[in-house]
Short mmCIF file of C-alpha atoms in Angstrom, two decimals:
data_model
loop_
_atom_site.label_atom_id
_atom_site.label_comp_id
_atom_site.label_asym_id
_atom_site.label_seq_id
_atom_site.Cartn_x
_atom_site.Cartn_y
_atom_site.Cartn_z
CA UNK A 1 23.97 -21.73 -46.73
CA UNK A 2 25.87 -18.50 -46.71
CA UNK A 3 23.43 -17.04 -44.31
CA UNK A 4 23.91 -20.01 -41.88
CA UNK A 5 27.77 -19.50 -42.02
CA UNK A 6 27.51 -15.85 -41.26
CA UNK A 7 25.06 -16.42 -38.43
CA UNK A 8 27.56 -18.93 -36.80
CA UNK A 9 30.33 -16.41 -37.15
CA UNK A 10 28.23 -13.75 -35.62
CA UNK A 11 27.23 -15.95 -32.63
CA UNK A 12 30.90 -17.16 -31.96
CA UNK A 13 32.46 -15.92 -28.74
CA UNK A 14 36.12 -15.39 -27.78
CA UNK A 15 36.71 -16.56 -24.17
CA UNK A 16 38.55 -13.95 -22.10
CA UNK A 17 40.45 -15.04 -18.90
CA UNK A 18 40.63 -12.94 -15.65
CA UNK A 19 43.62 -10.87 -17.04
CA UNK A 20 41.95 -10.13 -20.37
CA UNK A 21 44.19 -12.56 -22.27
CA UNK A 22 42.70 -14.70 -24.96
CA UNK A 23 43.85 -18.01 -23.56
CA UNK A 24 42.24 -21.32 -23.53
CA UNK A 25 42.64 -24.33 -21.27
CA UNK A 26 44.91 -25.94 -23.80
CA UNK A 27 47.22 -22.92 -23.74
CA UNK A 28 47.41 -23.15 -20.00
CA UNK A 29 48.30 -26.88 -20.04
CA UNK A 30 50.92 -26.17 -22.85
CA UNK A 31 52.55 -23.47 -20.65
CA UNK A 32 52.79 -25.86 -17.70
CA UNK A 33 54.46 -28.42 -19.92
CA UNK A 34 56.93 -25.88 -21.14
CA UNK A 35 57.76 -24.81 -17.59
CA UNK A 36 58.31 -28.43 -16.49
CA UNK A 37 60.76 -28.94 -19.52
CA UNK A 38 62.64 -25.59 -18.57
CA UNK A 39 62.99 -26.91 -15.13
CA UNK A 40 64.00 -30.42 -15.74
CA UNK A 41 66.13 -29.98 -19.01
CA UNK A 42 68.31 -27.56 -20.73
CA UNK A 43 66.47 -24.31 -21.42
CA UNK A 44 67.15 -21.68 -23.96
CA UNK A 45 70.14 -20.54 -21.93
CA UNK A 46 71.71 -23.91 -22.38
CA UNK A 47 71.42 -24.08 -26.21
CA UNK A 48 73.60 -22.52 -28.90
CA UNK A 49 73.20 -21.14 -32.25
CA UNK A 50 75.65 -22.36 -34.92
CA UNK A 51 76.60 -19.96 -37.66
CA UNK A 52 77.78 -21.26 -40.92
CA UNK A 53 75.57 -24.20 -41.25
CA UNK A 54 76.01 -27.89 -40.36
CA UNK A 55 79.56 -28.96 -39.58
CA UNK A 56 80.78 -25.38 -39.08
CA UNK A 57 83.87 -24.42 -37.08
CA UNK A 58 83.86 -24.25 -33.32
CA UNK A 59 84.45 -20.45 -33.51
CA UNK A 60 80.97 -20.08 -35.21
CA UNK A 61 79.09 -21.31 -32.02
CA UNK A 62 77.22 -18.41 -30.57
CA UNK A 63 75.79 -19.21 -27.05
CA UNK A 64 72.30 -17.90 -26.76
CA UNK A 65 72.92 -17.16 -23.16
CA UNK A 66 74.57 -13.87 -24.19
CA UNK A 67 71.35 -13.05 -26.01
CA UNK A 68 69.22 -13.93 -22.90
CA UNK A 69 71.59 -12.23 -20.61
CA UNK A 70 71.14 -8.94 -22.46
CA UNK A 71 67.35 -9.44 -22.13
CA UNK A 72 67.60 -10.21 -18.43
CA UNK A 73 69.93 -7.12 -17.71
CA UNK A 74 67.52 -4.85 -19.57
CA UNK A 75 64.91 -6.10 -17.15
CA UNK A 76 67.26 -5.84 -14.12
CA UNK A 77 67.56 -9.54 -13.61
CA UNK A 78 70.89 -11.38 -13.04
CA UNK A 79 70.97 -14.71 -14.86
CA UNK A 80 72.60 -17.68 -13.22
CA UNK A 81 75.76 -19.38 -14.67
CA UNK A 82 74.42 -22.90 -14.34
CA UNK A 83 73.72 -22.96 -18.11
CA UNK A 84 77.25 -21.94 -18.97
CA UNK A 85 78.78 -24.55 -16.73
CA UNK A 86 76.35 -27.14 -18.17
CA UNK A 87 77.53 -26.31 -21.76
CA UNK A 88 81.10 -26.45 -20.79
CA UNK A 89 80.72 -30.00 -19.25
CA UNK A 90 79.00 -31.38 -22.41
CA UNK A 91 81.00 -33.82 -24.62
CA UNK A 92 81.99 -32.50 -27.99
CA UNK A 93 81.88 -28.78 -26.87
CA UNK A 94 84.99 -26.89 -27.87
CA UNK A 95 85.22 -23.36 -26.62
CA UNK A 96 86.30 -20.68 -29.06
CA UNK A 97 89.99 -19.81 -28.59
CA UNK A 98 90.93 -16.42 -27.58
CA UNK A 99 92.75 -14.75 -30.43
CA UNK A 100 93.37 -11.46 -28.69
CA UNK A 101 96.66 -12.35 -26.83
CA UNK A 102 98.04 -14.56 -29.76
CA UNK A 103 97.73 -11.83 -32.33
CA UNK A 104 98.61 -8.91 -30.21
CA UNK A 105 101.91 -10.35 -29.05
CA UNK A 106 103.59 -10.94 -32.44
CA UNK A 107 102.17 -7.62 -33.80
CA UNK A 108 103.66 -5.77 -30.99
CA UNK A 109 107.06 -7.47 -31.52
CA UNK A 110 106.97 -6.65 -35.14
CA UNK A 111 106.12 -3.07 -34.51
CA UNK A 112 108.97 -2.75 -31.99
CA UNK A 113 111.43 -4.28 -34.51
CA UNK A 114 110.19 -1.91 -37.23
CA UNK A 115 110.46 1.07 -34.88
CA UNK A 116 114.09 -0.08 -33.97
CA UNK A 117 115.11 -0.30 -37.62
CA UNK A 118 113.60 3.11 -38.39
CA UNK A 119 115.45 4.79 -35.47
CA UNK A 120 118.77 3.11 -36.50
CA UNK A 121 118.26 4.39 -40.13
CA UNK A 122 117.36 7.81 -38.89
CA UNK A 123 120.52 7.95 -36.76
CA UNK A 124 122.75 6.94 -39.55
CA UNK A 125 121.18 9.50 -41.94
CA UNK A 126 121.52 12.14 -39.24
CA UNK A 127 125.26 11.31 -38.70
CA UNK A 128 126.00 11.34 -42.40
CA UNK A 129 124.14 14.68 -42.96
CA UNK A 130 126.05 16.33 -40.06
CA UNK A 131 129.37 14.98 -41.28
CA UNK A 132 128.62 15.97 -44.96
CA UNK A 133 127.71 19.50 -43.76
CA UNK A 134 130.92 19.85 -41.79
CA UNK A 135 133.12 18.50 -44.53
CA UNK A 136 131.45 20.67 -47.24
CA UNK A 137 131.83 23.80 -45.02
CA UNK A 138 135.52 22.97 -44.50
CA UNK A 139 136.11 22.41 -48.22
CA UNK A 140 134.56 25.81 -49.19
CA UNK A 141 136.48 27.44 -46.37
CA UNK A 142 139.89 26.05 -47.72
CA UNK A 143 138.99 27.10 -51.34
CA UNK A 144 138.13 30.62 -50.37
CA UNK A 145 141.17 30.86 -48.10
CA UNK A 146 139.22 31.27 -44.76
CA UNK A 147 139.97 27.85 -43.27
CA UNK A 148 143.25 26.10 -42.31
CA UNK A 149 144.32 22.83 -43.76
CA UNK A 150 146.54 20.21 -42.34
CA UNK A 151 149.45 19.63 -44.79
CA UNK A 152 152.36 17.23 -44.78
CA UNK A 153 154.58 18.69 -47.39
CA UNK A 154 156.86 15.67 -47.78
CA UNK A 155 153.90 13.26 -48.15
CA UNK A 156 152.08 15.65 -50.44
CA UNK A 157 155.15 15.80 -52.68
CA UNK A 158 155.41 11.95 -52.85
CA UNK A 159 151.69 11.69 -53.72
CA UNK A 160 152.06 14.14 -56.50
CA UNK A 161 155.13 12.24 -57.96
CA UNK A 162 153.07 8.96 -57.85
CA UNK A 163 150.18 10.42 -59.70
CA UNK A 164 152.50 11.86 -62.44
CA UNK A 165 154.34 8.57 -62.59
CA UNK A 166 151.16 6.60 -63.07
CA UNK A 167 150.16 8.87 -65.96
CA UNK A 168 153.47 8.29 -67.70
CA UNK A 169 153.39 4.56 -67.19
CA UNK A 170 149.86 4.38 -68.56
CA UNK A 171 151.16 6.03 -71.74
CA UNK A 172 154.02 3.42 -71.95
CA UNK A 173 151.37 0.69 -71.49
CA UNK A 174 149.16 2.12 -74.21
CA UNK A 175 152.15 2.33 -76.65
CA UNK A 176 153.29 -1.19 -75.83
CA UNK A 177 149.83 -2.58 -76.59
CA UNK A 178 149.74 -0.75 -79.88
CA UNK A 179 153.23 -2.22 -80.63
CA UNK A 180 151.96 -5.66 -79.75
CA UNK A 181 148.99 -5.31 -82.03
CA UNK A 182 150.96 -4.06 -85.01
CA UNK A 183 153.75 -6.60 -84.51
CA UNK A 184 151.23 -9.48 -84.31
CA UNK A 185 149.69 -8.35 -87.63
CA UNK A 186 153.25 -8.26 -89.17
CA UNK A 187 153.99 -11.75 -88.00
CA UNK A 188 150.69 -12.94 -89.35
CA UNK A 189 151.57 -11.33 -92.63
CA UNK A 190 155.03 -12.93 -92.67
CA UNK A 191 153.57 -16.29 -92.12
CA UNK A 192 151.02 -15.95 -94.94
CA UNK A 193 153.77 -14.67 -97.33
CA UNK A 194 155.97 -17.59 -96.49
CA UNK A 195 153.13 -20.11 -97.13
CA UNK A 196 152.57 -18.39 -100.50
CA UNK A 197 156.27 -18.58 -101.57
CA UNK A 198 156.47 -22.19 -100.51
CA UNK A 199 153.36 -22.97 -102.67
CA UNK A 200 154.75 -21.23 -105.63
CA UNK A 201 158.18 -22.83 -105.24
CA UNK A 202 156.43 -26.16 -106.03
CA UNK A 203 154.35 -24.80 -108.83
CA UNK A 204 157.10 -22.80 -110.65
CA UNK A 205 160.00 -25.13 -111.49
CA UNK A 206 161.87 -22.25 -113.05
CA UNK A 207 161.78 -20.21 -109.82
CA UNK A 208 161.77 -23.00 -107.32
CA UNK A 209 165.00 -21.97 -105.59
CA UNK A 210 164.23 -18.25 -105.34
CA UNK A 211 160.65 -18.88 -103.96
CA UNK A 212 162.15 -21.50 -101.61
CA UNK A 213 164.78 -19.21 -100.21
CA UNK A 214 162.23 -16.40 -99.57
CA UNK A 215 159.74 -18.91 -97.91
CA UNK A 216 162.45 -20.07 -95.54
CA UNK A 217 163.42 -16.51 -94.65
CA UNK A 218 159.80 -15.58 -93.91
CA UNK A 219 159.34 -18.63 -91.77
CA UNK A 220 162.29 -17.88 -89.73
CA UNK A 221 161.26 -14.26 -89.31
CA UNK A 222 157.87 -15.47 -88.30
CA UNK A 223 159.29 -17.84 -85.73
CA UNK A 224 161.59 -15.14 -84.21
CA UNK A 225 158.66 -12.72 -84.34
CA UNK A 226 156.49 -15.02 -82.24
CA UNK A 227 159.37 -15.21 -79.68
CA UNK A 228 159.65 -11.45 -79.61
CA UNK A 229 155.91 -11.12 -79.37
CA UNK A 230 156.10 -13.39 -76.28
CA UNK A 231 158.58 -11.14 -74.65
CA UNK A 232 156.49 -7.94 -75.41
CA UNK A 233 153.33 -9.61 -74.06
CA UNK A 234 155.18 -10.39 -70.83
CA UNK A 235 156.37 -6.73 -70.61
CA UNK A 236 152.78 -5.45 -71.19
CA UNK A 237 151.31 -7.87 -68.64
CA UNK A 238 153.89 -6.81 -65.94
CA UNK A 239 153.35 -3.08 -66.67
CA UNK A 240 149.64 -3.54 -66.53
CA UNK A 241 149.81 -5.18 -63.05
CA UNK A 242 152.18 -2.45 -61.76
CA UNK A 243 149.87 0.43 -63.07
CA UNK A 244 146.28 -0.88 -62.65
CA UNK A 245 146.77 -2.89 -59.50
CA UNK A 246 149.72 -1.96 -57.37
CA UNK A 247 149.64 1.80 -58.00
CA UNK A 248 145.85 1.86 -58.11
CA UNK A 249 145.66 0.22 -54.61
CA UNK A 250 148.04 2.88 -53.33
CA UNK A 251 146.01 5.68 -54.83
CA UNK A 252 142.76 4.25 -53.18
CA UNK A 253 144.50 4.41 -49.86
CA UNK A 254 145.56 8.03 -50.58
CA UNK A 255 141.89 8.88 -51.47
CA UNK A 256 140.79 7.53 -48.13
CA UNK A 257 143.56 9.43 -46.37
CA UNK A 258 142.47 12.72 -48.06
CA UNK A 259 138.90 12.23 -46.96
CA UNK A 260 139.99 11.49 -43.40
CA UNK A 261 142.12 14.76 -43.55
CA UNK A 262 139.15 16.74 -44.62
CA UNK A 263 137.04 15.19 -41.79
CA UNK A 264 139.75 15.84 -39.27
CA UNK A 265 140.11 19.44 -40.22
CA UNK A 266 136.31 19.91 -40.24
CA UNK A 267 135.90 18.69 -36.63
CA UNK A 268 139.04 20.40 -35.47
CA UNK A 269 137.51 23.74 -36.73
CA UNK A 270 134.21 22.87 -35.10
CA UNK A 271 135.86 22.30 -31.83
CA UNK A 272 137.89 25.51 -32.06
CA UNK A 273 134.72 27.44 -32.87
CA UNK A 274 132.93 26.08 -29.80
CA UNK A 275 135.91 26.69 -27.54
CA UNK A 276 135.81 30.43 -28.02
CA UNK A 277 132.11 30.63 -27.38
CA UNK A 278 130.21 30.79 -24.09
CA UNK A 279 130.83 28.23 -21.43
CA UNK A 280 127.28 27.62 -19.98
CA UNK A 281 126.20 23.94 -19.19
CA UNK A 282 124.75 23.29 -22.76
CA UNK A 283 127.81 24.60 -24.32
CA UNK A 284 130.13 22.49 -22.20
CA UNK A 285 128.18 19.39 -23.33
CA UNK A 286 128.53 20.37 -26.98
CA UNK A 287 132.31 20.97 -26.43
CA UNK A 288 132.77 17.64 -24.84
CA UNK A 289 130.98 15.81 -27.70
CA UNK A 290 132.92 17.88 -30.25
CA UNK A 291 136.16 16.79 -28.35
CA UNK A 292 135.21 13.18 -28.72
CA UNK A 293 134.52 13.42 -32.42
CA UNK A 294 137.75 15.34 -32.87
CA UNK A 295 139.79 12.56 -31.21
CA UNK A 296 138.00 9.78 -33.32
CA UNK A 297 138.81 11.58 -36.56
CA UNK A 298 142.34 12.37 -35.47
CA UNK A 299 143.12 8.82 -34.77
CA UNK A 300 141.63 7.86 -38.20
CA UNK A 301 143.67 10.54 -39.94
CA UNK A 302 146.93 9.39 -38.13
CA UNK A 303 146.35 5.72 -38.97
CA UNK A 304 145.72 6.46 -42.69
CA UNK A 305 148.72 8.81 -42.76
CA UNK A 306 150.87 5.96 -41.56
CA UNK A 307 149.40 3.58 -44.16
CA UNK A 308 150.01 5.95 -47.01
CA UNK A 309 153.55 6.40 -45.97
CA UNK A 310 154.27 2.71 -45.87
CA UNK A 311 152.55 1.93 -49.08
CA UNK A 312 154.47 4.67 -50.90
CA UNK A 313 157.71 3.23 -49.63
CA UNK A 314 156.96 -0.29 -50.64
CA UNK A 315 155.51 0.82 -53.99
CA UNK A 316 158.75 2.68 -54.91
CA UNK A 317 160.84 -0.38 -54.07
CA UNK A 318 158.53 -2.62 -56.05
CA UNK A 319 158.40 -0.36 -59.03
CA UNK A 320 162.18 -0.18 -59.14
CA UNK A 321 162.49 -3.91 -59.05
CA UNK A 322 159.79 -4.64 -61.59
CA UNK A 323 160.88 -1.99 -64.15
CA UNK A 324 164.54 -2.86 -63.93
CA UNK A 325 163.71 -6.43 -64.90
CA UNK A 326 161.18 -5.55 -67.65
CA UNK A 327 163.27 -2.84 -69.37
CA UNK A 328 166.19 -5.21 -69.47
CA UNK A 329 164.02 -7.90 -70.92
CA UNK A 330 162.54 -5.49 -73.64
CA UNK A 331 165.88 -4.07 -74.64
CA UNK A 332 167.59 -7.64 -75.02
CA UNK A 333 164.74 -9.15 -76.89
CA UNK A 334 164.24 -6.30 -79.34
CA UNK A 335 168.05 -6.01 -79.98
CA UNK A 336 168.37 -9.85 -80.53
CA UNK A 337 165.41 -9.95 -82.90
CA UNK A 338 166.50 -7.10 -85.19
CA UNK A 339 170.10 -8.26 -85.03
CA UNK A 340 168.84 -11.57 -86.31
CA UNK A 341 170.40 -13.55 -83.48
CA UNK A 342 167.97 -16.27 -82.78
CA UNK A 343 170.06 -17.94 -80.13
CA UNK A 344 170.38 -14.75 -78.15
CA UNK A 345 166.66 -14.05 -78.32
CA UNK A 346 165.71 -17.51 -76.97
CA UNK A 347 168.43 -17.12 -74.26
CA UNK A 348 166.84 -13.82 -73.26
CA UNK A 349 163.45 -15.37 -72.67
CA UNK A 350 165.00 -18.26 -70.78
CA UNK A 351 166.91 -15.81 -68.59
CA UNK A 352 163.66 -14.03 -67.50
CA UNK A 353 161.52 -17.15 -67.35
CA UNK A 354 159.24 -16.14 -70.18
CA UNK A 355 157.11 -18.95 -71.49
CA UNK A 356 155.91 -18.65 -75.06
CA UNK A 357 152.11 -19.08 -75.77
CA UNK A 358 150.88 -21.42 -78.46
CA UNK A 359 150.72 -19.93 -81.93
CA UNK A 360 147.68 -17.80 -82.56
CA UNK A 361 147.15 -16.83 -78.84
CA UNK A 362 149.46 -13.87 -78.71
CA UNK A 363 146.84 -11.51 -80.16
CA UNK A 364 145.46 -9.21 -77.35
CA UNK A 365 141.84 -9.67 -76.39
CA UNK A 366 139.17 -7.15 -77.52
CA UNK A 367 139.16 -5.67 -73.97
CA UNK A 368 142.90 -5.02 -73.99
CA UNK A 369 142.78 -3.31 -77.36
CA UNK A 370 140.25 -0.76 -76.09
#
């Protein structure tokens, strides 16, 4: 049986056509059928390959025409665009959107905005660096006696007096707070002592009158002490407002004025240095820019000079008015208390419109004690 199979295999012949291809009649008929299909219906150029599986997004559709076009171009053949137009007219076909313009436009806008911010920051840092350099140079020149300084002797004297006055008033404020703290503790001790005397007057019949007199005296002293404590608290509050708000505000304006004076002198010295140099085209441009900066800082200096003069004048008037009232209140209240004149003490508080706080609220806060 094996010999018969081998003999058949040996006698089998493979038909060869005229071109040497091993094709049969069935292959020729199949090729004719395929050509008819390619002519009558959509060919491979009119199909598409979907990436991502069934139900994928429209962007995943890859037309096979691009693949076939590459093959055609490699052979020197120009394919027709009928397949492309046929696909575009088919229902359910959604061409992939072009993402190039939609992504590039916002990105370009964001890049331009970032560049604008960076340029603005660079300019501000550059201006700050130049200004700092000029001011530092001017400050060292003044300290070593090589530079000139714009000085208003009258205004400088008033500023020195203000700084000295503020230091003295701060000392008064610190002592007044210590007095308030000590006097509050004394009033609390008097109140506790009076309560103890009153309790013993009821429990000691043989000393009832003596304990009772002392209890009444301590209660009266405690009441007058609370009244005086209200006057001292009002005095402390007014001095604190004058020192830490009114004077401090004026000193802040003075600090701005001193900085403006230093900048003015720095740009004035820069302009003077450029004016004695060469007068070529580049130098004239630098001189013109220096002249503009000099004028800007001169206007700023003069404006702050005027502000400081006005504030010093109003501060002096306000200081005299406030201290006249507060010193008179402090004197009358302390004198009436230690004289034992309760009516005069209460009249003093009414005269200066001082309202007493509830008992137990006169003790300064922890922040005020520091």
